[in-house]
JSON list of C-alpha atoms in Angstrom, two decimals:
[
{"chain": "A", "resi": 906, "resn": "UNK", "atom": "CA", "xyz": [20.00, -1.38, -18.72]},
{"chain": "A", "resi": 907, "resn": "UNK", "atom": "CA", "xyz": [17.93, 1.19, -16.82]},
{"chain": "A", "resi": 908, "resn": "UNK", "atom": "CA", "xyz": [16.28, 0.32, -13.57]},
{"chain": "A", "resi": 909, "resn": "UNK", "atom": "CA", "xyz": [12.71, 1.23, -12.65]},
{"chain": "A", "resi": 910, "resn": "UNK", "atom": "CA", "xyz": [10.86, 1.46, -9.38]},
{"chain": "A", "resi": 911, "resn": "UNK", "atom": "CA", "xyz": [7.19, 0.71, -9.14]},
{"chain": "A", "resi": 912, "resn": "UNK", "atom": "CA", "xyz": [4.51, 0.39, -6.51]},
{"chain": "A", "resi": 913, "resn": "UNK", "atom": "CA", "xyz": [1.60, -2.02, -6.89]},
{"chain": "A", "resi": 914, "resn": "UNK", "atom": "CA", "xyz": [-1.39, -1.44, -4.59]},
{"chain": "A", "resi": 915, "resn": "UNK", "atom": "CA", "xyz": [-3.61, -4.47, -4.10]},
{"chain": "A", "resi": 916, "resn": "UNK", "atom": "CA", "xyz": [-7.00, -3.86, -2.49]},
{"chain": "A", "resi": 917, "resn": "UNK", "atom": "CA", "xyz": [-9.98, -6.04, -1.76]},
{"chain": "A", "resi": 918, "resn": "UNK", "atom": "CA", "xyz": [-12.89, -5.43, -4.13]},
{"chain": "A", "resi": 919, "resn": "UNK", "atom": "CA", "xyz": [-15.55, -3.26, -2.50]},
{"chain": "A", "resi": 920, "resn": "UNK", "atom": "CA", "xyz": [-18.01, -6.17, -2.34]},
{"chain": "A", "resi": 921, "resn": "UNK", "atom": "CA", "xyz": [-15.58, -8.38, -0.40]},
{"chain": "A", "resi": 922, "resn": "UNK", "atom": "CA", "xyz": [-15.67, -8.37, 3.41]},
{"chain": "A", "resi": 923, "resn": "UNK", "atom": "CA", "xyz": [-12.48, -7.38, 5.25]},
{"chain": "A", "resi": 924, "resn": "UNK", "atom": "CA", "xyz": [-12.50, -9.07, 8.69]},
{"chain": "A", "resi": 925, "resn": "UNK", "atom": "CA", "xyz": [-8.98, -7.86, 9.54]},
{"chain": "A", "resi": 926, "resn": "UNK", "atom": "CA", "xyz": [-9.98, -4.27, 8.75]},
{"chain": "A", "resi": 927, "resn": "UNK", "atom": "CA", "xyz": [-13.16, -4.61, 10.83]},
{"chain": "A", "resi": 928, "resn": "UNK", "atom": "CA", "xyz": [-11.17, -6.02, 13.78]},
{"chain": "A", "resi": 929, "resn": "UNK", "atom": "CA", "xyz": [-8.72, -3.11, 13.54]},
{"chain": "A", "resi": 930, "resn": "UNK", "atom": "CA", "xyz": [-11.60, -0.63, 13.40]},
{"chain": "A", "resi": 931, "resn": "UNK", "atom": "CA", "xyz": [-13.13, -2.16, 16.56]},
{"chain": "A", "resi": 932, "resn": "UNK", "atom": "CA", "xyz": [-9.77, -2.08, 18.32]},
{"chain": "A", "resi": 933, "resn": "UNK", "atom": "CA", "xyz": [-9.41, 1.60, 17.36]},
{"chain": "A", "resi": 934, "resn": "UNK", "atom": "CA", "xyz": [-12.80, 2.37, 18.91]},
{"chain": "A", "resi": 935, "resn": "UNK", "atom": "CA", "xyz": [-11.76, 0.60, 22.12]},
{"chain": "A", "resi": 936, "resn": "UNK", "atom": "CA", "xyz": [-8.56, 2.70, 22.06]},
{"chain": "A", "resi": 937, "resn": "UNK", "atom": "CA", "xyz": [-10.74, 5.85, 22.03]},
{"chain": "A", "resi": 938, "resn": "UNK", "atom": "CA", "xyz": [-10.14, 6.88, 18.40]},
{"chain": "A", "resi": 939, "resn": "UNK", "atom": "CA", "xyz": [-13.42, 8.44, 17.30]},
{"chain": "A", "resi": 940, "resn": "UNK", "atom": "CA", "xyz": [-15.03, 9.07, 13.93]},
{"chain": "A", "resi": 941, "resn": "UNK", "atom": "CA", "xyz": [-13.70, 6.08, 11.97]},
{"chain": "A", "resi": 942, "resn": "UNK", "atom": "CA", "xyz": [-16.12, 5.34, 9.13]},
{"chain": "A", "resi": 943, "resn": "UNK", "atom": "CA", "xyz": [-14.20, 2.70, 7.26]},
{"chain": "A", "resi": 944, "resn": "UNK", "atom": "CA", "xyz": [-10.83, 0.98, 7.41]},
{"chain": "A", "resi": 945, "resn": "UNK", "atom": "CA", "xyz": [-9.75, -1.54, 4.80]},
{"chain": "A", "resi": 946, "resn": "UNK", "atom": "CA", "xyz": [-6.40, -3.29, 4.65]},
{"chain": "A", "resi": 947, "resn": "UNK", "atom": "CA", "xyz": [-4.64, -4.02, 1.37]},
{"chain": "A", "resi": 948, "resn": "UNK", "atom": "CA", "xyz": [-1.12, -4.75, 0.21]},
{"chain": "A", "resi": 949, "resn": "UNK", "atom": "CA", "xyz": [1.55, -2.41, -1.09]},
{"chain": "A", "resi": 950, "resn": "UNK", "atom": "CA", "xyz": [4.34, -4.05, -3.09]},
{"chain": "A", "resi": 951, "resn": "UNK", "atom": "CA", "xyz": [7.52, -2.08, -3.79]},
{"chain": "A", "resi": 952, "resn": "UNK", "atom": "CA", "xyz": [9.34, -3.38, -6.85]},
{"chain": "A", "resi": 953, "resn": "UNK", "atom": "CA", "xyz": [12.67, -2.58, -8.45]},
{"chain": "A", "resi": 954, "resn": "UNK", "atom": "CA", "xyz": [13.24, -4.07, -11.89]},
{"chain": "A", "resi": 955, "resn": "UNK", "atom": "CA", "xyz": [15.63, -3.55, -14.75]},
{"chain": "A", "resi": 956, "resn": "UNK", "atom": "CA", "xyz": [14.34, -3.64, -18.31]},
{"chain": "A", "resi": 957, "resn": "UNK", "atom": "CA", "xyz": [15.30, -2.19, -21.69]},
{"chain": "A", "resi": 958, "resn": "UNK", "atom": "CA", "xyz": [12.66, 0.55, -21.38]},
{"chain": "A", "resi": 959, "resn": "UNK", "atom": "CA", "xyz": [9.72, 1.66, -19.29]},
{"chain": "A", "resi": 960, "resn": "UNK", "atom": "CA", "xyz": [7.10, -0.05, -21.48]},
{"chain": "A", "resi": 961, "resn": "UNK", "atom": "CA", "xyz": [8.83, -3.40, -21.01]},
{"chain": "A", "resi": 962, "resn": "UNK", "atom": "CA", "xyz": [9.21, -2.85, -17.25]},
{"chain": "A", "resi": 963, "resn": "UNK", "atom": "CA", "xyz": [5.51, -2.02, -17.06]},
{"chain": "A", "resi": 964, "resn": "UNK", "atom": "CA", "xyz": [4.57, -5.11, -19.10]},
{"chain": "A", "resi": 965, "resn": "UNK", "atom": "CA", "xyz": [6.56, -7.38, -16.76]},
{"chain": "A", "resi": 966, "resn": "UNK", "atom": "CA", "xyz": [5.05, -5.86, -13.62]},
{"chain": "A", "resi": 967, "resn": "UNK", "atom": "CA", "xyz": [1.52, -6.08, -15.03]},
{"chain": "A", "resi": 968, "resn": "UNK", "atom": "CA", "xyz": [2.07, -9.80, -15.69]},
{"chain": "A", "resi": 969, "resn": "UNK", "atom": "CA", "xyz": [3.46, -10.22, -12.17]},
{"chain": "A", "resi": 970, "resn": "UNK", "atom": "CA", "xyz": [0.46, -8.40, -10.65]},
{"chain": "A", "resi": 971, "resn": "UNK", "atom": "CA", "xyz": [-2.08, -10.46, -12.60]},
{"chain": "A", "resi": 972, "resn": "UNK", "atom": "CA", "xyz": [-0.43, -13.79, -11.93]},
{"chain": "A", "resi": 973, "resn": "UNK", "atom": "CA", "xyz": [1.16, -13.54, -8.47]},
{"chain": "A", "resi": 974, "resn": "UNK", "atom": "CA", "xyz": [0.42, -10.38, -6.51]},
{"chain": "A", "resi": 975, "resn": "UNK", "atom": "CA", "xyz": [-3.38, -10.18, -6.67]},
{"chain": "A", "resi": 976, "resn": "UNK", "atom": "CA", "xyz": [-6.16, -12.74, -6.57]},
{"chain": "A", "resi": 977, "resn": "UNK", "atom": "CA", "xyz": [-8.43, -11.42, -9.36]},
{"chain": "A", "resi": 978, "resn": "UNK", "atom": "CA", "xyz": [-11.50, -13.09, -7.84]},
{"chain": "A", "resi": 979, "resn": "UNK", "atom": "CA", "xyz": [-11.46, -10.84, -4.78]},
{"chain": "A", "resi": 980, "resn": "UNK", "atom": "CA", "xyz": [-8.80, -8.19, -5.39]},
{"chain": "A", "resi": 981, "resn": "UNK", "atom": "CA", "xyz": [-8.07, -5.21, -7.66]},
{"chain": "A", "resi": 982, "resn": "UNK", "atom": "CA", "xyz": [-4.62, -3.78, -8.27]},
{"chain": "A", "resi": 983, "resn": "UNK", "atom": "CA", "xyz": [-3.15, -0.52, -9.52]},
{"chain": "A", "resi": 984, "resn": "UNK", "atom": "CA", "xyz": [0.38, 0.11, -10.75]},
{"chain": "A", "resi": 985, "resn": "UNK", "atom": "CA", "xyz": [2.38, 3.30, -10.41]},
{"chain": "A", "resi": 986, "resn": "UNK", "atom": "CA", "xyz": [5.78, 3.49, -12.15]},
{"chain": "A", "resi": 987, "resn": "UNK", "atom": "CA", "xyz": [8.49, 5.67, -10.63]},
{"chain": "A", "resi": 988, "resn": "UNK", "atom": "CA", "xyz": [11.60, 6.04, -12.81]},
{"chain": "A", "resi": 989, "resn": "UNK", "atom": "CA", "xyz": [14.77, 5.95, -10.70]},
{"chain": "A", "resi": 990, "resn": "UNK", "atom": "CA", "xyz": [16.41, 9.35, -10.09]},
{"chain": "A", "resi": 991, "resn": "UNK", "atom": "CA", "xyz": [19.66, 8.20, -11.68]},
{"chain": "A", "resi": 992, "resn": "UNK", "atom": "CA", "xyz": [19.29, 5.34, -14.15]},
{"chain": "A", "resi": 993, "resn": "UNK", "atom": "CA", "xyz": [22.18, 2.96, -14.09]},
{"chain": "A", "resi": 994, "resn": "UNK", "atom": "CA", "xyz": [23.85, 2.03, -17.37]},
{"chain": "A", "resi": 995, "resn": "UNK", "atom": "CA", "xyz": [25.16, -1.52, -17.44]},
{"chain": "B", "resi": 698, "resn": "UNK", "atom": "CA", "xyz": [-18.61, 17.26, 10.36]},
{"chain": "B", "resi": 699, "resn": "UNK", "atom": "CA", "xyz": [-16.33, 16.86, 7.33]},
{"chain": "B", "resi": 700, "resn": "UNK", "atom": "CA", "xyz": [-15.05, 13.48, 6.30]},
{"chain": "B", "resi": 701, "resn": "UNK", "atom": "CA", "xyz": [-11.46, 12.77, 5.31]},
{"chain": "B", "resi": 702, "resn": "UNK", "atom": "CA", "xyz": [-9.84, 9.96, 3.38]},
{"chain": "B", "resi": 703, "resn": "UNK", "atom": "CA", "xyz": [-6.33, 8.84, 4.14]},
{"chain": "B", "resi": 704, "resn": "UNK", "atom": "CA", "xyz": [-3.92, 6.15, 3.09]},
{"chain": "B", "resi": 705, "resn": "UNK", "atom": "CA", "xyz": [-1.35, 4.70, 5.49]},
{"chain": "B", "resi": 706, "resn": "UNK", "atom": "CA", "xyz": [1.51, 2.76, 3.92]},
{"chain": "B", "resi": 707, "resn": "UNK", "atom": "CA", "xyz": [3.26, 0.34, 6.28]},
{"chain": "B", "resi": 708, "resn": "UNK", "atom": "CA", "xyz": [6.56, -1.08, 5.09]},
{"chain": "B", "resi": 709, "resn": "UNK", "atom": "CA", "xyz": [9.17, -3.32, 6.68]},
{"chain": "B", "resi": 710, "resn": "UNK", "atom": "CA", "xyz": [12.28, -1.43, 7.77]},
{"chain": "B", "resi": 711, "resn": "UNK", "atom": "CA", "xyz": [15.10, -1.91, 5.23]},
{"chain": "B", "resi": 712, "resn": "UNK", "atom": "CA", "xyz": [17.11, -4.00, 7.71]},
{"chain": "B", "resi": 713, "resn": "UNK", "atom": "CA", "xyz": [14.27, -6.50, 8.21]},
{"chain": "B", "resi": 714, "resn": "UNK", "atom": "CA", "xyz": [14.08, -9.62, 6.04]},
{"chain": "B", "resi": 715, "resn": "UNK", "atom": "CA", "xyz": [10.93, -10.13, 3.96]},
{"chain": "B", "resi": 716, "resn": "UNK", "atom": "CA", "xyz": [10.47, -13.89, 3.37]},
{"chain": "B", "resi": 717, "resn": "UNK", "atom": "CA", "xyz": [7.09, -13.43, 1.63]},
{"chain": "B", "resi": 718, "resn": "UNK", "atom": "CA", "xyz": [8.64, -10.92, -0.77]},
{"chain": "B", "resi": 719, "resn": "UNK", "atom": "CA", "xyz": [11.57, -13.24, -1.46]},
{"chain": "B", "resi": 720, "resn": "UNK", "atom": "CA", "xyz": [9.22, -16.16, -2.14]},
{"chain": "B", "resi": 721, "resn": "UNK", "atom": "CA", "xyz": [7.21, -14.00, -4.57]},
{"chain": "B", "resi": 722, "resn": "UNK", "atom": "CA", "xyz": [10.40, -12.91, -6.30]},
{"chain": "B", "resi": 723, "resn": "UNK", "atom": "CA", "xyz": [11.48, -16.55, -6.74]},
{"chain": "B", "resi": 724, "resn": "UNK", "atom": "CA", "xyz": [8.04, -17.48, -8.07]},
{"chain": "B", "resi": 725, "resn": "UNK", "atom": "CA", "xyz": [8.26, -14.58, -10.56]},
{"chain": "B", "resi": 726, "resn": "UNK", "atom": "CA", "xyz": [11.60, -15.90, -11.82]},
{"chain": "B", "resi": 727, "resn": "UNK", "atom": "CA", "xyz": [10.09, -19.36, -12.29]},
{"chain": "B", "resi": 728, "resn": "UNK", "atom": "CA", "xyz": [7.23, -17.70, -14.20]},
{"chain": "B", "resi": 729, "resn": "UNK", "atom": "CA", "xyz": [9.80, -16.20, -16.58]},
{"chain": "B", "resi": 730, "resn": "UNK", "atom": "CA", "xyz": [9.63, -12.59, -15.41]},
{"chain": "B", "resi": 731, "resn": "UNK", "atom": "CA", "xyz": [13.17, -11.27, -15.80]},
{"chain": "B", "resi": 732, "resn": "UNK", "atom": "CA", "xyz": [15.09, -8.38, -14.30]},
{"chain": "B", "resi": 733, "resn": "UNK", "atom": "CA", "xyz": [13.52, -8.26, -10.82]},
{"chain": "B", "resi": 734, "resn": "UNK", "atom": "CA", "xyz": [16.00, -6.69, -8.43]},
{"chain": "B", "resi": 735, "resn": "UNK", "atom": "CA", "xyz": [13.87, -6.36, -5.34]},
{"chain": "B", "resi": 736, "resn": "UNK", "atom": "CA", "xyz": [10.30, -6.99, -4.28]},
{"chain": "B", "resi": 737, "resn": "UNK", "atom": "CA", "xyz": [9.08, -6.12, -0.79]},
{"chain": "B", "resi": 738, "resn": "UNK", "atom": "CA", "xyz": [5.54, -6.51, 0.51]},
{"chain": "B", "resi": 739, "resn": "UNK", "atom": "CA", "xyz": [3.95, -4.01, 2.85]},
{"chain": "B", "resi": 740, "resn": "UNK", "atom": "CA", "xyz": [0.45, -2.97, 3.85]},
{"chain": "B", "resi": 741, "resn": "UNK", "atom": "CA", "xyz": [-1.77, -0.23, 2.48]},
{"chain": "B", "resi": 742, "resn": "UNK", "atom": "CA", "xyz": [-4.60, 0.86, 4.77]},
{"chain": "B", "resi": 743, "resn": "UNK", "atom": "CA", "xyz": [-7.43, 2.97, 3.31]},
{"chain": "B", "resi": 744, "resn": "UNK", "atom": "CA", "xyz": [-9.18, 5.00, 6.00]},
{"chain": "B", "resi": 745, "resn": "UNK", "atom": "CA", "xyz": [-12.25, 7.21, 6.02]},
{"chain": "B", "resi": 746, "resn": "UNK", "atom": "CA", "xyz": [-12.77, 9.27, 9.16]},
{"chain": "B", "resi": 747, "resn": "UNK", "atom": "CA", "xyz": [-14.86, 12.22, 10.20]},
{"chain": "B", "resi": 748, "resn": "UNK", "atom": "CA", "xyz": [-13.34, 14.88, 12.41]},
{"chain": "B", "resi": 749, "resn": "UNK", "atom": "CA", "xyz": [-13.85, 18.60, 13.07]},
{"chain": "B", "resi": 750, "resn": "UNK", "atom": "CA", "xyz": [-10.90, 19.52, 10.86]},
{"chain": "B", "resi": 751, "resn": "UNK", "atom": "CA", "xyz": [-7.98, 18.01, 8.96]},
{"chain": "B", "resi": 752, "resn": "UNK", "atom": "CA", "xyz": [-5.47, 18.50, 11.80]},
{"chain": "B", "resi": 753, "resn": "UNK", "atom": "CA", "xyz": [-7.68, 16.48, 14.16]},
{"chain": "B", "resi": 754, "resn": "UNK", "atom": "CA", "xyz": [-8.24, 13.76, 11.52]},
{"chain": "B", "resi": 755, "resn": "UNK", "atom": "CA", "xyz": [-4.48, 13.56, 11.02]},
{"chain": "B", "resi": 756, "resn": "UNK", "atom": "CA", "xyz": [-3.83, 13.38, 14.78]},
{"chain": "B", "resi": 757, "resn": "UNK", "atom": "CA", "xyz": [-6.27, 10.47, 15.15]},
{"chain": "B", "resi": 758, "resn": "UNK", "atom": "CA", "xyz": [-4.82, 8.54, 12.22]},
{"chain": "B", "resi": 759, "resn": "UNK", "atom": "CA", "xyz": [-1.26, 9.09, 13.46]},
{"chain": "B", "resi": 760, "resn": "UNK", "atom": "CA", "xyz": [-2.27, 7.63, 16.84]},
{"chain": "B", "resi": 761, "resn": "UNK", "atom": "CA", "xyz": [-3.95, 4.71, 15.07]},
{"chain": "B", "resi": 762, "resn": "UNK", "atom": "CA", "xyz": [-0.85, 4.07, 12.93]},
{"chain": "B", "resi": 763, "resn": "UNK", "atom": "CA", "xyz": [1.51, 4.17, 15.91]},
{"chain": "B", "resi": 764, "resn": "UNK", "atom": "CA", "xyz": [-0.63, 1.98, 18.12]},
{"chain": "B", "resi": 765, "resn": "UNK", "atom": "CA", "xyz": [-2.41, -0.47, 15.83]},
{"chain": "B", "resi": 766, "resn": "UNK", "atom": "CA", "xyz": [-1.36, -0.43, 12.19]},
{"chain": "B", "resi": 767, "resn": "UNK", "atom": "CA", "xyz": [2.42, -0.71, 12.40]},
{"chain": "B", "resi": 768, "resn": "UNK", "atom": "CA", "xyz": [4.80, -2.62, 14.61]},
{"chain": "B", "resi": 769, "resn": "UNK", "atom": "CA", "xyz": [7.42, 0.08, 15.31]},
{"chain": "B", "resi": 770, "resn": "UNK", "atom": "CA", "xyz": [10.12, -2.50, 16.03]},
{"chain": "B", "resi": 771, "resn": "UNK", "atom": "CA", "xyz": [10.17, -3.75, 12.45]},
{"chain": "B", "resi": 772, "resn": "UNK", "atom": "CA", "xyz": [7.96, -1.38, 10.42]},
{"chain": "B", "resi": 773, "resn": "UNK", "atom": "CA", "xyz": [7.82, 2.23, 9.24]},
{"chain": "B", "resi": 774, "resn": "UNK", "atom": "CA", "xyz": [4.66, 4.01, 8.15]},
{"chain": "B", "resi": 775, "resn": "UNK", "atom": "CA", "xyz": [3.74, 7.07, 6.11]},
{"chain": "B", "resi": 776, "resn": "UNK", "atom": "CA", "xyz": [0.42, 8.91, 6.04]},
{"chain": "B", "resi": 777, "resn": "UNK", "atom": "CA", "xyz": [-1.15, 10.69, 3.10]},
{"chain": "B", "resi": 778, "resn": "UNK", "atom": "CA", "xyz": [-4.35, 12.68, 3.67]},
{"chain": "B", "resi": 779, "resn": "UNK", "atom": "CA", "xyz": [-6.84, 13.03, 0.81]},
{"chain": "B", "resi": 780, "resn": "UNK", "atom": "CA", "xyz": [-9.73, 15.42, 1.54]},
{"chain": "B", "resi": 781, "resn": "UNK", "atom": "CA", "xyz": [-13.02, 14.12, 0.17]},
{"chain": "B", "resi": 782, "resn": "UNK", "atom": "CA", "xyz": [-14.20, 15.76, -3.09]},
{"chain": "B", "resi": 783, "resn": "UNK", "atom": "CA", "xyz": [-17.48, 16.80, -1.47]},
{"chain": "B", "resi": 784, "resn": "UNK", "atom": "CA", "xyz": [-17.32, 17.16, 2.30]},
{"chain": "B", "resi": 785, "resn": "UNK", "atom": "CA", "xyz": [-20.51, 16.15, 4.01]},
{"chain": "B", "resi": 786, "resn": "UNK", "atom": "CA", "xyz": [-22.08, 18.53, 6.53]},
{"chain": "B", "resi": 787, "resn": "UNK", "atom": "CA", "xyz": [-23.88, 16.79, 9.37]}
]
């Protein structure tokens, strides 16, 4: 069964405050890094999954993202599939 | 001064355990999502910065990543610059 790699990016919705990002931005200013306009911290989840085909792999990861990776009240997510360079045959 | 967007991805080094990722993987199995081989959780930081040119923007974000965003003992980071579609002139 082929194996697929995917990356799910989870970011706070634009209307949601990001205190950790704001604290990092302030720390950067104190460090002397100039010109920062915005800095927002999200999650990046690297997944490897085997499935009969890419559609099925995508379906499983979409379910995972909706149910476990993101909180839909405050977060958005995007999925990028990356087929493995050499797909294993099992 | 033009404005630049960048994304910094911070991931745990391969040799470092990821308990949060393992817990998510177990929860996915309990949810009935099959075929997961690995799941690792990192950070994605979206940055907007103004600087005289792209080299200077990159230099500032590299400093920020080394000093504030990643813990070099356990984490790696990669930087991707994305020039804004319409650069502001101030």
